[in-house]
PDB file of C-alpha atoms in Angstrom:
ATOM      1  CA  TRP B   9      51.273  41.902   5.016  1.00  0.00           C
ATOM      2  CA  THR B  10      50.464  38.353   3.944  1.00  0.00           C
ATOM      3  CA  ILE B  11      51.013  35.913   1.075  1.00  0.00           C
ATOM      4  CA  TYR B  12      48.019  34.173  -0.487  1.00  0.00           C
ATOM      5  CA  ALA B  13      47.205  32.605  -3.861  1.00  0.00           C
ATOM      6  CA  GLY B  14      50.602  33.578  -5.266  1.00  0.00           C
ATOM      7  CA  VAL B  15      50.344  37.241  -4.297  1.00  0.00           C
ATOM      8  CA  VAL B  16      52.157  39.232  -1.604  1.00  0.00           C
ATOM      9  CA  VAL B  17      49.723  41.819  -0.207  1.00  0.00           C
ATOM     10  CA  GLY B  18      50.739  44.586   2.173  1.00  0.00           C
ATOM     11  CA  GLN B  19      50.869  48.271   2.959  1.00  0.00           C
ATOM     12  CA  LEU B  20      53.199  50.457   0.903  1.00  0.00           C
ATOM     13  CA  ASN B  21      55.708  52.517   2.849  1.00  0.00           C
ATOM     14  CA  ASP B  22      55.792  56.327   2.909  1.00  0.00           C
ATOM     15  CA  ASP B  23      58.303  56.502   0.053  1.00  0.00           C
ATOM     16  CA  LYS B  24      56.014  54.590  -2.317  1.00  0.00           C
ATOM     17  CA  SER B  25      52.746  56.133  -1.108  1.00  0.00           C
ATOM     18  CA  PRO B  26      53.443  59.457   0.629  1.00  0.00           C
ATOM     19  CA  GLY B  27      50.568  60.882   2.627  1.00  0.00           C
ATOM     20  CA  ARG B  28      48.158  58.037   1.846  1.00  0.00           C
ATOM     21  CA  VAL B  29      47.725  54.520   3.234  1.00  0.00           C
ATOM     22  CA  THR B  30      47.732  52.187   0.230  1.00  0.00           C
ATOM     23  CA  VAL B  31      47.492  48.398  -0.061  1.00  0.00           C
ATOM     24  CA  ALA B  32      49.387  46.802  -2.946  1.00  0.00           C
ATOM     25  CA  GLY B  33      49.779  43.298  -4.360  1.00  0.00           C
ATOM     26  CA  PHE B  34      52.943  41.795  -5.885  1.00  0.00           C
ATOM     27  CA  GLY B  35      53.262  38.450  -7.666  1.00  0.00           C
ATOM     28  CA  VAL B  36      55.547  35.969  -5.933  1.00  0.00           C
ATOM     29  CA  ASP B  37      56.894  34.825  -9.320  1.00  0.00           C
ATOM     30  CA  ASN B  38      58.699  38.068 -10.179  1.00  0.00           C
ATOM     31  CA  PHE B  39      57.519  40.539  -7.499  1.00  0.00           C
ATOM     32  CA  GLY B  40      55.918  42.653 -10.192  1.00  0.00           C
ATOM     33  CA  LYS B  41      53.205  44.972  -8.922  1.00  0.00           C
ATOM     34  CA  ARG B  42      49.702  43.747  -9.752  1.00  0.00           C
ATOM     35  CA  PHE B  43      47.499  46.333  -8.088  1.00  0.00           C
ATOM     36  CA  GLU B  44      47.223  49.281  -5.718  1.00  0.00           C
ATOM     37  CA  VAL B  45      44.157  50.085  -3.596  1.00  0.00           C
ATOM     38  CA  PRO B  46      44.204  53.360  -1.607  1.00  0.00           C
ATOM     39  CA  LEU B  47      42.316  53.470   1.685  1.00  0.00           C
ATOM     40  CA  ALA B  48      40.322  56.294   3.244  1.00  0.00           C
ATOM     41  CA  ALA B  49      42.238  59.333   4.483  1.00  0.00           C
ATOM     42  CA  GLY B  50      43.595  58.802   7.977  1.00  0.00           C
ATOM     43  CA  ALA B  51      43.236  55.015   7.753  1.00  0.00           C
ATOM     44  CA  SER B  52      45.194  52.662   9.993  1.00  0.00           C
ATOM     45  CA  ILE B  53      45.412  49.018   8.911  1.00  0.00           C
ATOM     46  CA  GLU B  54      44.556  46.488  11.617  1.00  0.00           C
ATOM     47  CA  ARG B  55      44.915  43.217   9.647  1.00  0.00           C
ATOM     48  CA  ILE B  56      45.328  41.792   6.144  1.00  0.00           C
ATOM     49  CA  ARG B  57      44.163  38.197   5.704  1.00  0.00           C
ATOM     50  CA  PRO B  58      42.476  35.858   3.201  1.00  0.00           C
ATOM     51  CA  CYS B  59      38.678  35.964   3.244  1.00  0.00           C
ATOM     52  CA  GLY B  60      37.714  33.910   0.188  1.00  0.00           C
ATOM     53  CA  PRO B  61      39.056  31.513  -2.478  1.00  0.00           C
ATOM     54  CA  LYS B  62      40.721  34.408  -4.321  1.00  0.00           C
ATOM     55  CA  HIS B  63      40.040  37.295  -1.957  1.00  0.00           C
ATOM     56  CA  ILE B  64      42.116  39.252   0.531  1.00  0.00           C
ATOM     57  CA  CYS B  65      40.354  41.403   3.123  1.00  0.00           C
ATOM     58  CA  VAL B  66      41.849  44.473   4.758  1.00  0.00           C
ATOM     59  CA  GLY B  67      40.549  45.505   8.176  1.00  0.00           C
ATOM     60  CA  PHE B  68      41.238  49.135   8.970  1.00  0.00           C
ATOM     61  CA  SER B  69      40.065  52.032  11.110  1.00  0.00           C
ATOM     62  CA  ALA B  70      39.515  55.640  10.042  1.00  0.00           C
ATOM     63  CA  ASN B  71      37.789  58.549  11.748  1.00  0.00           C
ATOM     64  CA  GLY B  72      36.521  56.393  14.618  1.00  0.00           C
ATOM     65  CA  THR B  73      34.955  53.762  12.331  1.00  0.00           C
ATOM     66  CA  TYR B  74      36.134  50.228  11.581  1.00  0.00           C
ATOM     67  CA  SER B  75      35.854  48.923   8.026  1.00  0.00           C
ATOM     68  CA  VAL B  76      36.619  45.813   5.979  1.00  0.00           C
ATOM     69  CA  LYS B  77      37.568  46.007   2.302  1.00  0.00           C
ATOM     70  CA  SER B  78      37.709  42.941   0.037  1.00  0.00           C
ATOM     71  CA  ILE B  79      40.096  42.713  -2.930  1.00  0.00           C
ATOM     72  CA  ASP B  80      39.912  40.137  -5.738  1.00  0.00           C
ATOM     73  CA  LEU B  81      43.490  38.955  -6.240  1.00  0.00           C
ATOM     74  CA  THR B  82      42.899  37.937  -9.854  1.00  0.00           C
ATOM     75  CA  THR B  83      41.763  41.422 -10.904  1.00  0.00           C
ATOM     76  CA  GLY B  84      43.116  43.715  -8.196  1.00  0.00           C
ATOM     77  CA  LYS B  85      39.666  45.276  -7.939  1.00  0.00           C
ATOM     78  CA  GLU B  86      37.487  45.787  -4.885  1.00  0.00           C
ATOM     79  CA  THR B  87      35.033  42.908  -4.611  1.00  0.00           C
ATOM     80  CA  TRP B  88      32.139  44.239  -2.551  1.00  0.00           C
ATOM     81  CA  PRO B  89      29.812  47.117  -3.498  1.00  0.00           C
ATOM     82  CA  GLY B  90      31.307  49.123  -0.605  1.00  0.00           C
ATOM     83  CA  ASP B  91      33.399  48.723   2.517  1.00  0.00           C
ATOM     84  CA  MET B  92      31.727  46.826   5.345  1.00  0.00           C
ATOM     85  CA  GLN B  93      31.599  49.041   8.422  1.00  0.00           C
ATOM     86  CA  ALA B  94      31.402  48.089  12.103  1.00  0.00           C
ATOM     87  CA  THR B  95      31.260  49.792  15.477  1.00  0.00           C
ATOM     88  CA  PHE B  96      33.755  47.347  16.996  1.00  0.00           C
ATOM     89  CA  GLN B  97      36.949  46.001  15.469  1.00  0.00           C
ATOM     90  CA  PRO B  98      36.053  43.239  12.989  1.00  0.00           C
ATOM     91  CA  ASP B  99      37.907  39.961  12.516  1.00  0.00           C
ATOM     92  CA  TRP B 100      37.225  36.830  10.510  1.00  0.00           C
ATOM     93  CA  TYR B 101      38.007  33.205   9.728  1.00  0.00           C
ATOM     94  CA  LEU B 102      38.157  31.714   6.244  1.00  0.00           C
ATOM     95  CA  THR B 103      36.235  28.424   6.063  1.00  0.00           C
ATOM     96  CA  GLY B 104      35.346  26.035   3.275  1.00  0.00           C
ATOM     97  CA  ALA B 105      31.884  27.590   3.062  1.00  0.00           C
ATOM     98  CA  GLY B 106      32.894  31.242   3.160  1.00  0.00           C
ATOM     99  CA  MET B 107      34.041  34.006   5.454  1.00  0.00           C
ATOM    100  CA  VAL B 108      32.976  33.940   9.124  1.00  0.00           C
ATOM    101  CA  LEU B 109      32.952  37.565  10.270  1.00  0.00           C
ATOM    102  CA  GLY B 110      32.439  38.916  13.778  1.00  0.00           C
ATOM    103  CA  GLU B 111      33.544  41.503  16.303  1.00  0.00           C
ATOM    104  CA  SER B 112      36.991  40.927  17.788  1.00  0.00           C
ATOM    105  CA  ARG B 113      36.825  40.921  21.583  1.00  0.00           C
ATOM    106  CA  PHE B 114      39.399  39.363  23.894  1.00  0.00           C
ATOM    107  CA  GLY B 115      40.638  36.938  21.249  1.00  0.00           C
ATOM    108  CA  THR B 116      37.210  35.676  20.146  1.00  0.00           C
ATOM    109  CA  LEU B 117      34.624  36.640  17.542  1.00  0.00           C
ATOM    110  CA  THR B 118      31.307  37.761  18.978  1.00  0.00           C
ATOM    111  CA  LYS B 119      28.138  37.703  16.860  1.00  0.00           C
ATOM    112  CA  PRO B 120      29.780  35.577  14.142  1.00  0.00           C
ATOM    113  CA  THR B 121      28.006  35.364  10.779  1.00  0.00           C
ATOM    114  CA  LEU B 122      28.762  33.430   7.613  1.00  0.00           C
ATOM    115  CA  ARG B 123      29.350  35.799   4.683  1.00  0.00           C
ATOM    116  CA  ASP B 124      29.539  35.319   0.929  1.00  0.00           C
ATOM    117  CA  PRO B 125      33.153  36.286   0.096  1.00  0.00           C
ATOM    118  CA  ALA B 126      32.114  37.444  -3.382  1.00  0.00           C
ATOM    119  CA  THR B 127      29.567  40.012  -2.167  1.00  0.00           C
ATOM    120  CA  GLY B 128      30.019  40.340   1.608  1.00  0.00           C
ATOM    121  CA  ALA B 129      26.322  39.530   2.051  1.00  0.00           C
ATOM    122  CA  GLU B 130      25.276  37.677   5.207  1.00  0.00           C
ATOM    123  CA  VAL B 131      24.290  34.050   4.637  1.00  0.00           C
ATOM    124  CA  ARG B 132      23.357  33.049   8.189  1.00  0.00           C
ATOM    125  CA  PRO B 133      24.382  33.524  11.842  1.00  0.00           C
ATOM    126  CA  VAL B 134      26.918  31.005  13.166  1.00  0.00           C
ATOM    127  CA  GLY B 135      25.864  29.192  16.320  1.00  0.00           C
ATOM    128  CA  GLY B 136      22.833  30.096  18.372  1.00  0.00           C
ATOM    129  CA  GLY B 137      23.003  33.775  17.504  1.00  0.00           C
ATOM    130  CA  LYS B 138      23.533  34.703  21.169  1.00  0.00           C
ATOM    131  CA  ASN B 139      26.086  37.221  22.385  1.00  0.00           C
ATOM    132  CA  THR B 140      27.514  34.477  24.613  1.00  0.00           C
ATOM    133  CA  ASP B 141      28.258  32.262  21.581  1.00  0.00           C
ATOM    134  CA  ASN B 142      31.729  33.273  20.431  1.00  0.00           C
ATOM    135  CA  ALA B 143      33.726  31.755  17.567  1.00  0.00           C
ATOM    136  CA  ILE B 144      37.159  30.672  18.816  1.00  0.00           C
ATOM    137  CA  ALA B 145      38.553  28.461  16.014  1.00  0.00           C
ATOM    138  CA  ALA B 146      37.763  27.378  12.465  1.00  0.00           C
ATOM    139  CA  ALA B 147      38.927  24.910   9.823  1.00  0.00           C
ATOM    140  CA  GLY B 148      37.282  23.375   6.793  1.00  0.00           C
ATOM    141  CA  ARG B 149      33.517  23.444   7.204  1.00  0.00           C
ATOM    142  CA  TRP B 150      33.649  23.727  11.008  1.00  0.00           C
ATOM    143  CA  VAL B 151      33.666  26.667  13.415  1.00  0.00           C
ATOM    144  CA  VAL B 152      34.195  26.095  17.135  1.00  0.00           C
ATOM    145  CA  THR B 153      32.075  28.267  19.399  1.00  0.00           C
ATOM    146  CA  SER B 154      32.245  28.837  23.132  1.00  0.00           C
ATOM    147  CA  GLY B 155      29.094  29.244  25.146  1.00  0.00           C
ATOM    148  CA  MET B 156      27.755  29.055  28.658  1.00  0.00           C
ATOM    149  CA  ARG B 157      25.558  26.496  30.421  1.00  0.00           C
ATOM    150  CA  VAL B 158      23.676  27.534  33.549  1.00  0.00           C
ATOM    151  CA  SER B 159      22.416  24.960  36.036  1.00  0.00           C
ATOM    152  CA  GLY B 160      20.878  26.422  39.173  1.00  0.00           C
ATOM    153  CA  SER B 161      23.432  28.738  40.736  1.00  0.00           C
ATOM    154  CA  ARG B 162      26.313  27.249  38.765  1.00  0.00           C
ATOM    155  CA  SER B 163      27.527  28.129  35.303  1.00  0.00           C
ATOM    156  CA  ALA B 164      30.086  26.466  33.057  1.00  0.00           C
ATOM    157  CA  TYR B 165      31.825  27.224  29.798  1.00  0.00           C
ATOM    158  CA  THR B 166      31.033  24.923  26.910  1.00  0.00           C
ATOM    159  CA  VAL B 167      32.323  24.409  23.375  1.00  0.00           C
ATOM    160  CA  ALA B 168      30.489  23.139  20.322  1.00  0.00           C
ATOM    161  CA  ALA B 169      31.183  22.899  16.610  1.00  0.00           C
ATOM    162  CA  VAL B 170      29.003  24.454  13.924  1.00  0.00           C
ATOM    163  CA  ASP B 171      28.851  23.025  10.408  1.00  0.00           C
ATOM    164  CA  VAL B 172      28.843  26.283   8.432  1.00  0.00           C
ATOM    165  CA  THR B 173      27.540  24.546   5.311  1.00  0.00           C
ATOM    166  CA  THR B 174      24.269  23.644   7.056  1.00  0.00           C
ATOM    167  CA  GLY B 175      24.167  25.805  10.191  1.00  0.00           C
ATOM    168  CA  LYS B 176      23.744  22.710  12.378  1.00  0.00           C
ATOM    169  CA  THR B 177      25.520  22.554  15.741  1.00  0.00           C
ATOM    170  CA  THR B 178      26.972  19.523  17.521  1.00  0.00           C
ATOM    171  CA  SER B 179      26.306  18.696  21.140  1.00  0.00           C
ATOM    172  CA  THR B 180      28.328  20.697  23.672  1.00  0.00           C
ATOM    173  CA  LEU B 181      31.348  19.763  25.779  1.00  0.00           C
ATOM    174  CA  ASP B 182      31.756  21.184  29.282  1.00  0.00           C
ATOM    175  CA  LEU B 183      35.084  22.860  29.971  1.00  0.00           C
ATOM    176  CA  GLY B 184      34.500  23.740  33.600  1.00  0.00           C
ATOM    177  CA  PRO B 185      33.255  26.648  35.728  1.00  0.00           C
ATOM    178  CA  THR B 186      33.184  30.125  34.244  1.00  0.00           C
ATOM    179  CA  SER B 187      35.852  31.178  36.724  1.00  0.00           C
ATOM    180  CA  THR B 188      38.254  29.293  34.428  1.00  0.00           C
ATOM    181  CA  THR B 189      38.421  30.976  31.035  1.00  0.00           C
ATOM    182  CA  ILE B 190      39.252  29.371  27.689  1.00  0.00           C
ATOM    183  CA  GLU B 191      42.826  30.105  26.644  1.00  0.00           C
ATOM    184  CA  ASN B 192      42.955  28.451  23.237  1.00  0.00           C
ATOM    185  CA  ALA B 193      41.144  26.152  20.829  1.00  0.00           C
ATOM    186  CA  SER B 194      41.954  24.530  17.518  1.00  0.00           C
ATOM    187  CA  ILE B 195      40.743  21.947  15.000  1.00  0.00           C
ATOM    188  CA  GLY B 196      42.995  19.193  13.677  1.00  0.00           C
ATOM    189  CA  GLY B 197      41.459  16.667  11.327  1.00  0.00           C
ATOM    190  CA  ASP B 198      38.263  15.527  13.032  1.00  0.00           C
ATOM    191  CA  LEU B 199      39.364  16.593  16.528  1.00  0.00           C
ATOM    192  CA  VAL B 200      38.515  19.746  18.462  1.00  0.00           C
ATOM    193  CA  VAL B 201      40.880  20.672  21.287  1.00  0.00           C
ATOM    194  CA  ALA B 202      40.175  23.373  23.869  1.00  0.00           C
ATOM    195  CA  VAL B 203      42.503  24.461  26.668  1.00  0.00           C
ATOM    196  CA  THR B 204      41.533  26.432  29.776  1.00  0.00           C
ATOM    197  CA  GLU B 205      43.740  28.753  31.797  1.00  0.00           C
ATOM    198  CA  SER B 206      43.913  26.061  34.488  1.00  0.00           C
ATOM    199  CA  ARG B 207      45.580  23.822  31.840  1.00  0.00           C
ATOM    200  CA  LYS B 208      42.589  21.554  31.491  1.00  0.00           C
ATOM    201  CA  VAL B 209      42.477  20.039  27.991  1.00  0.00           C
ATOM    202  CA  VAL B 210      39.154  18.906  26.512  1.00  0.00           C
ATOM    203  CA  ILE B 211      39.114  16.904  23.283  1.00  0.00           C
ATOM    204  CA  GLY B 212      36.042  16.141  21.183  1.00  0.00           C
ATOM    205  CA  ARG B 213      35.626  14.265  17.893  1.00  0.00           C
ATOM    206  CA  LEU B 214      33.624  15.878  15.096  1.00  0.00           C
ATOM    207  CA  PRO B 215      30.822  13.924  13.395  1.00  0.00           C
ATOM    208  CA  ALA B 216      31.756  11.989  10.287  1.00  0.00           C
ATOM    209  CA  VAL B 217      31.443  13.876   7.005  1.00  0.00           C
ATOM    210  CA  ASN B 218      28.586  12.457   4.911  1.00  0.00           C
TER     211      ASN B 218
END
């Protein structure tokens, strides 16, 4: 469950929704029920998180397929024409320009794309569109991606920041050889911080906002 825009959203227990997985929203002012949205038979909820200015998305699996459902918190109605389906488990970041959706693999988002939270439609790919470009952090209008730079027989992990409002990417920062994986990354103000498993910390400053 999660709390967003004055609404508590979560899965009802078996007493309230016997035999069916159902997502419900309750106002934080009086905990009155605002909506109920049943999921497909046999569904198992993976995550419930914000995905737009007034939208909550539910990631769930059912019958071997992963899906994402968007709910408008002001109406309690499903937002998109239908559930978005994926072969691999989906995950997303909420940015100032929309929802960045990708496939969740080892703590990163592969094949990230910017989506319109109102319709779920793809706006543009995030980063270079390569499978090696993975989204690892997001805040405001920025998404941090990890990539790989190859020079002769050597390869190194890199990070860069993508302005999701324009699709433009900053220059890259080297984090070290690919034998040292990225453990964590975050954005704070105009700084990007990435940490490797060898405890190397790399800090970069984002370009000024025009």
